[in-house]
CSV table of C-alpha atoms in Angstrom, one decimal:
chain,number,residue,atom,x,y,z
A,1,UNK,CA,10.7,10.2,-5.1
A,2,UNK,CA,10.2,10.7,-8.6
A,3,UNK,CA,8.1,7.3,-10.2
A,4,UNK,CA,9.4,6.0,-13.7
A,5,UNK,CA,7.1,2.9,-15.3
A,6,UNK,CA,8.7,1.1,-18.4
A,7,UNK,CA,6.4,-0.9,-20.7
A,8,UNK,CA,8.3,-3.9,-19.1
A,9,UNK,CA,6.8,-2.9,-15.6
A,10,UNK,CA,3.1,-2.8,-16.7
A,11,UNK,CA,2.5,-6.5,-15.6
A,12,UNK,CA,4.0,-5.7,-12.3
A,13,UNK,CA,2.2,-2.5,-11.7
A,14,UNK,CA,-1.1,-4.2,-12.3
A,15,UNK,CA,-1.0,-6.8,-9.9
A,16,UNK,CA,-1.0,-4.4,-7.0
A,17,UNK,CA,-3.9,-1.9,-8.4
A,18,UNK,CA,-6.2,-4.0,-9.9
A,19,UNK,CA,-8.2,-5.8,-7.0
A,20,UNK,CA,-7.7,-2.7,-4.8
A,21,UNK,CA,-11.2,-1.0,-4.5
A,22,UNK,CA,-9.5,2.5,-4.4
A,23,UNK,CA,-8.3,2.3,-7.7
A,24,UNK,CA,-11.3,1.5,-9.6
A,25,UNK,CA,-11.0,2.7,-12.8
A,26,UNK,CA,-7.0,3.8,-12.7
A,27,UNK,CA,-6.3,4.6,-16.6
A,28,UNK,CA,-4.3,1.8,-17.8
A,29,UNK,CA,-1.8,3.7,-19.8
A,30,UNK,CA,1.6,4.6,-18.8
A,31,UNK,CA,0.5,8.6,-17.4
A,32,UNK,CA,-2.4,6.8,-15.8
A,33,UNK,CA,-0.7,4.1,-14.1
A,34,UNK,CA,2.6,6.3,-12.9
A,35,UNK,CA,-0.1,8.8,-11.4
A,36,UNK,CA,-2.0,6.0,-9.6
A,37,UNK,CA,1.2,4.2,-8.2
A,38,UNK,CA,2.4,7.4,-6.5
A,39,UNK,CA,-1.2,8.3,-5.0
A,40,UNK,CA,-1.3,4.5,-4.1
A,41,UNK,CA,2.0,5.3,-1.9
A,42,UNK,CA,1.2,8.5,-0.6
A,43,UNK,CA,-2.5,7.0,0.6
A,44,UNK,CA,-0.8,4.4,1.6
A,45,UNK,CA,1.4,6.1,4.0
A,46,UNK,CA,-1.0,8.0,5.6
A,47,UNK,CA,-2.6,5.2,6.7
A,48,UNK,CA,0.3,3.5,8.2
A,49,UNK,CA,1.2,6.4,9.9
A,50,UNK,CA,-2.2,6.8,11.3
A,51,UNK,CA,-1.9,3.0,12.7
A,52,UNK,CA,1.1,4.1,14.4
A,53,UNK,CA,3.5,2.5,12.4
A,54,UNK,CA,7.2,4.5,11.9
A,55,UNK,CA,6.7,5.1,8.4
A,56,UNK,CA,7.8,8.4,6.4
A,57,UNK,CA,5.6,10.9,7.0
A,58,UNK,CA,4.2,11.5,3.6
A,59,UNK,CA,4.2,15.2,2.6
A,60,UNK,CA,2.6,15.6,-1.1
A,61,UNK,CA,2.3,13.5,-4.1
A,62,UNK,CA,1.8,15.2,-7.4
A,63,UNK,CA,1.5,13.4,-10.9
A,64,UNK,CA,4.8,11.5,-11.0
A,65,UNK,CA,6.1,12.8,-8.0
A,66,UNK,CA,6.3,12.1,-4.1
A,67,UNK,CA,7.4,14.2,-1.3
A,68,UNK,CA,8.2,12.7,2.1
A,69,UNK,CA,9.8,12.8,5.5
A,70,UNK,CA,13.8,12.2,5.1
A,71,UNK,CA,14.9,9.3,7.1
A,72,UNK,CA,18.9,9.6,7.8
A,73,UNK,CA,21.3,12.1,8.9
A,74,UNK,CA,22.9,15.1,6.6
A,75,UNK,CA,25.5,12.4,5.8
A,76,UNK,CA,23.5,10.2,4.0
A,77,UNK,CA,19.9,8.0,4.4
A,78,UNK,CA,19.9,5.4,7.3
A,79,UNK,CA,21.2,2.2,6.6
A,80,UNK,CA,18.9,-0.6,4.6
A,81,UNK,CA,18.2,-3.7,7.6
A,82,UNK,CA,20.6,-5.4,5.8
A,83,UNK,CA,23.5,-3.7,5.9
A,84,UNK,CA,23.6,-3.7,9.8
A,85,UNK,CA,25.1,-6.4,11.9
A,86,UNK,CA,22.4,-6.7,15.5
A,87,UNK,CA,24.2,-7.7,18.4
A,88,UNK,CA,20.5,-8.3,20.0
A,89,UNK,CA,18.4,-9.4,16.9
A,90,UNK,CA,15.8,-10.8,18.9
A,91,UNK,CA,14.3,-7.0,19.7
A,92,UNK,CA,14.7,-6.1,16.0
A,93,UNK,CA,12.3,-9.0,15.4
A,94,UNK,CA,9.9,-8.3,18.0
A,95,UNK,CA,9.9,-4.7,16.3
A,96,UNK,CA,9.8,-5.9,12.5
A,97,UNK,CA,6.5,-8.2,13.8
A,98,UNK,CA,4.9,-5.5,15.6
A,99,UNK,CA,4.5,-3.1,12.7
A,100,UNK,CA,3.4,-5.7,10.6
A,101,UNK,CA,0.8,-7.0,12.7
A,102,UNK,CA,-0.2,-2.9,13.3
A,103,UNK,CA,-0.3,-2.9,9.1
A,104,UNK,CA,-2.8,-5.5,8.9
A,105,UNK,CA,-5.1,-5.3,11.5
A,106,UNK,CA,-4.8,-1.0,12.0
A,107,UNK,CA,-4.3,0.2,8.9
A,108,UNK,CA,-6.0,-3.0,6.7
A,109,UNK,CA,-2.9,-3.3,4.6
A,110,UNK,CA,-0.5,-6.0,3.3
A,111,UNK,CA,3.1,-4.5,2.5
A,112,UNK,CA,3.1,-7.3,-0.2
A,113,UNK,CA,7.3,-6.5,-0.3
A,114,UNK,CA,8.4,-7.0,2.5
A,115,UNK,CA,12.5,-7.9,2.3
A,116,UNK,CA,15.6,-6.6,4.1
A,117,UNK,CA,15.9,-4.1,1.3
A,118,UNK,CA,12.7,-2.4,2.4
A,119,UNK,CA,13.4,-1.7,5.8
A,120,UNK,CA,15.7,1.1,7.3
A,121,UNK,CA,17.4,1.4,10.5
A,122,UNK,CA,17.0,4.4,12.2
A,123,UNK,CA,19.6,5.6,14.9
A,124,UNK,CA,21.9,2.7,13.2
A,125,UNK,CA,25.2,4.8,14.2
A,126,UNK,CA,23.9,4.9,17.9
A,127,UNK,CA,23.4,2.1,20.9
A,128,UNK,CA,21.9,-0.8,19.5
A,129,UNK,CA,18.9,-0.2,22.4
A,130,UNK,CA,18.3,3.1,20.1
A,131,UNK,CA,17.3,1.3,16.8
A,132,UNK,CA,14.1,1.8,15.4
A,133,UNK,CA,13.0,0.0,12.3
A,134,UNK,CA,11.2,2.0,9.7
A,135,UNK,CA,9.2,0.2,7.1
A,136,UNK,CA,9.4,2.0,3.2
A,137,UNK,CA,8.9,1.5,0.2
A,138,UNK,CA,5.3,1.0,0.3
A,139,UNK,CA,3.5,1.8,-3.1
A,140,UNK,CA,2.6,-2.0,-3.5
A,141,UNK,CA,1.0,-2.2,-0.3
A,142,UNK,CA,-2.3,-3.8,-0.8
A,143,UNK,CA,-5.7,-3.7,1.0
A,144,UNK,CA,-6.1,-6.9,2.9
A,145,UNK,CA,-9.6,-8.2,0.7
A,146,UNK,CA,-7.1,-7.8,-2.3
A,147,UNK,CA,-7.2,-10.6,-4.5
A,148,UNK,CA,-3.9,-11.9,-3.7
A,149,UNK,CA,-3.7,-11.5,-0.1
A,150,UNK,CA,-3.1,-14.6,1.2
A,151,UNK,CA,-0.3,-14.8,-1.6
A,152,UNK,CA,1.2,-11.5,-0.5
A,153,UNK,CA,0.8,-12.0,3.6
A,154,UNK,CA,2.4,-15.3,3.2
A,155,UNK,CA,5.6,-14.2,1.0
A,156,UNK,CA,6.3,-10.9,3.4
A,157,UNK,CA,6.1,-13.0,6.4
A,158,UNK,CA,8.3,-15.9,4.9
A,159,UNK,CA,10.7,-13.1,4.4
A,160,UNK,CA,10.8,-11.9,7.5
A,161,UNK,CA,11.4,-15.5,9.1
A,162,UNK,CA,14.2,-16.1,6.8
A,163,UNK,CA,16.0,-12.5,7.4
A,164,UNK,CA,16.1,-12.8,11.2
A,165,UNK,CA,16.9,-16.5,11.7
A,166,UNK,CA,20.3,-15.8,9.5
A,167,UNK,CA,21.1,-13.9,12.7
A,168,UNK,CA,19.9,-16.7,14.9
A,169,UNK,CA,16.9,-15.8,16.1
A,170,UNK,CA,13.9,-18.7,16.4
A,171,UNK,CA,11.8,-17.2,13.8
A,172,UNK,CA,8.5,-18.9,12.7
A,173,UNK,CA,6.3,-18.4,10.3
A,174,UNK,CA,3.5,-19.6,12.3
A,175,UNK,CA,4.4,-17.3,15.3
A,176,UNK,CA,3.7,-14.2,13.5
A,177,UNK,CA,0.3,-15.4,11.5
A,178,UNK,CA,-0.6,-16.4,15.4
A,179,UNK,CA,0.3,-12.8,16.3
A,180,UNK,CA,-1.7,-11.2,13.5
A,181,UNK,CA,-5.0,-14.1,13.6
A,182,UNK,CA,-4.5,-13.1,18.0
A,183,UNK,CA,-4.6,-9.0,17.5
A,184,UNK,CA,-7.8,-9.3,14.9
A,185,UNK,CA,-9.5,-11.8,17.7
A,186,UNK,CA,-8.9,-8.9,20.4
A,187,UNK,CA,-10.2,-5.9,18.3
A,188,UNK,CA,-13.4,-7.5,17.6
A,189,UNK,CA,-13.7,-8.3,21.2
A,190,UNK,CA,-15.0,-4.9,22.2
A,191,UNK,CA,-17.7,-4.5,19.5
A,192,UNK,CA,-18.8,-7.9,20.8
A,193,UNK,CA,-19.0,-6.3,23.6
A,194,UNK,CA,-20.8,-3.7,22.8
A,195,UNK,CA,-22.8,-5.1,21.0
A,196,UNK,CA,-24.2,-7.6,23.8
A,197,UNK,CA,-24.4,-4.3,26.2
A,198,UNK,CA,-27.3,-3.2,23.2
A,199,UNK,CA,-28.8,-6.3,23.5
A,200,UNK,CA,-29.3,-6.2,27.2
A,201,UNK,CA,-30.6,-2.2,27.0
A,202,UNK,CA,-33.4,-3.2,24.0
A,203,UNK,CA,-34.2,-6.1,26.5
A,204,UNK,CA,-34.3,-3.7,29.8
């Protein structure tokens, strides 16, 4: 993946590097910025992958350029999410919400693009049971105290509701922030935990 910024682009670029703490500092002309975008998605990645999630597997990233797992057969790359018809989209879902929720509360990231566009299906010539959904395209992917999280979080997941209920599934927004506010709740659980079990050996 070789990363090409026009002057046009700048304002876009910013939006997603300034207010992420890793990028302090990032040069703000063009060399600068195209450097910082394809560290941002190689970092990214790594994380992602580390969470779990089916992500490419990120192999380098040097200056303008980014070297990653290939994701398709010798034919060709596997089909966007949109070019593929579900007989069962219901699971797709359940899948597409899933790595999502893993994004935010494993790896602390917002995908901040989330679309039909940036989503592949794996296995997409196979039995539908076989499909595996694997999230790209992730060089905007912010840090969850960005600036603009709540912006971002709330336009992925709207986009996610309205791709899946076009193939009749009962999509809601509010399910998935349930499923994201329900998974952070449980991960703090066992530091609570923990925490109390302290409590009681300084009292003992």
């Amino acid at each position: 993946k070789i990363y090409r910024i026009n002057t046009a682009s700048f304002k876009h670029v910013m939006q997603y590097i300034q207010g992420d703490e890793r990028f302090q500092g990032v040069s703000h002309d063009k060399r600068g910025l195209v450097t910082a975008w394809c560290q941002k998605e190689y970092r990214n990645l790594l994380r992602l992958r580390e969470a779990g999630i089916a992500v490419p597997e990120p192999l380098k990233a040097s200056l303008n350029v980014l070297v990653t797992e290939y994701l398709g057969k010798p034919e060709g790359a596997w089909p966007q999410l949109r070019l593929v018809e579900p007989k069962n989209p219901k699971r797709l879902y359940k899948q597409a919400v899933d790595d999502y929720v893993k994004a935010y509360n494993l790896a602390d990231l917002i995908h901040a693009d989330w679309s039909e566009y940036n989503v592949l299906v794996e296995n997409a010539d196979g039995p539908e049971a076989t499909w595996r959904l694997r999230m790209i395209d992730v060089g905007q992917a912010v840090i969850k105290n960005h600036p603009m999280a709540h912006e971002f979080v709330t336009r992925d997941i709207k986009n996610m509701v309205r791709v899946f209920r076009k193939w009749g599934v009962d999509a809601k927004p509010t399910d998935v922030i349930d499923q994201l506010i329900h998974e952070r709740s449980r991960r703090k659980q066992p530091d609570a935990e923990a925490e109390l079990d302290e409590e009681e050996e300084d009292d003992a």
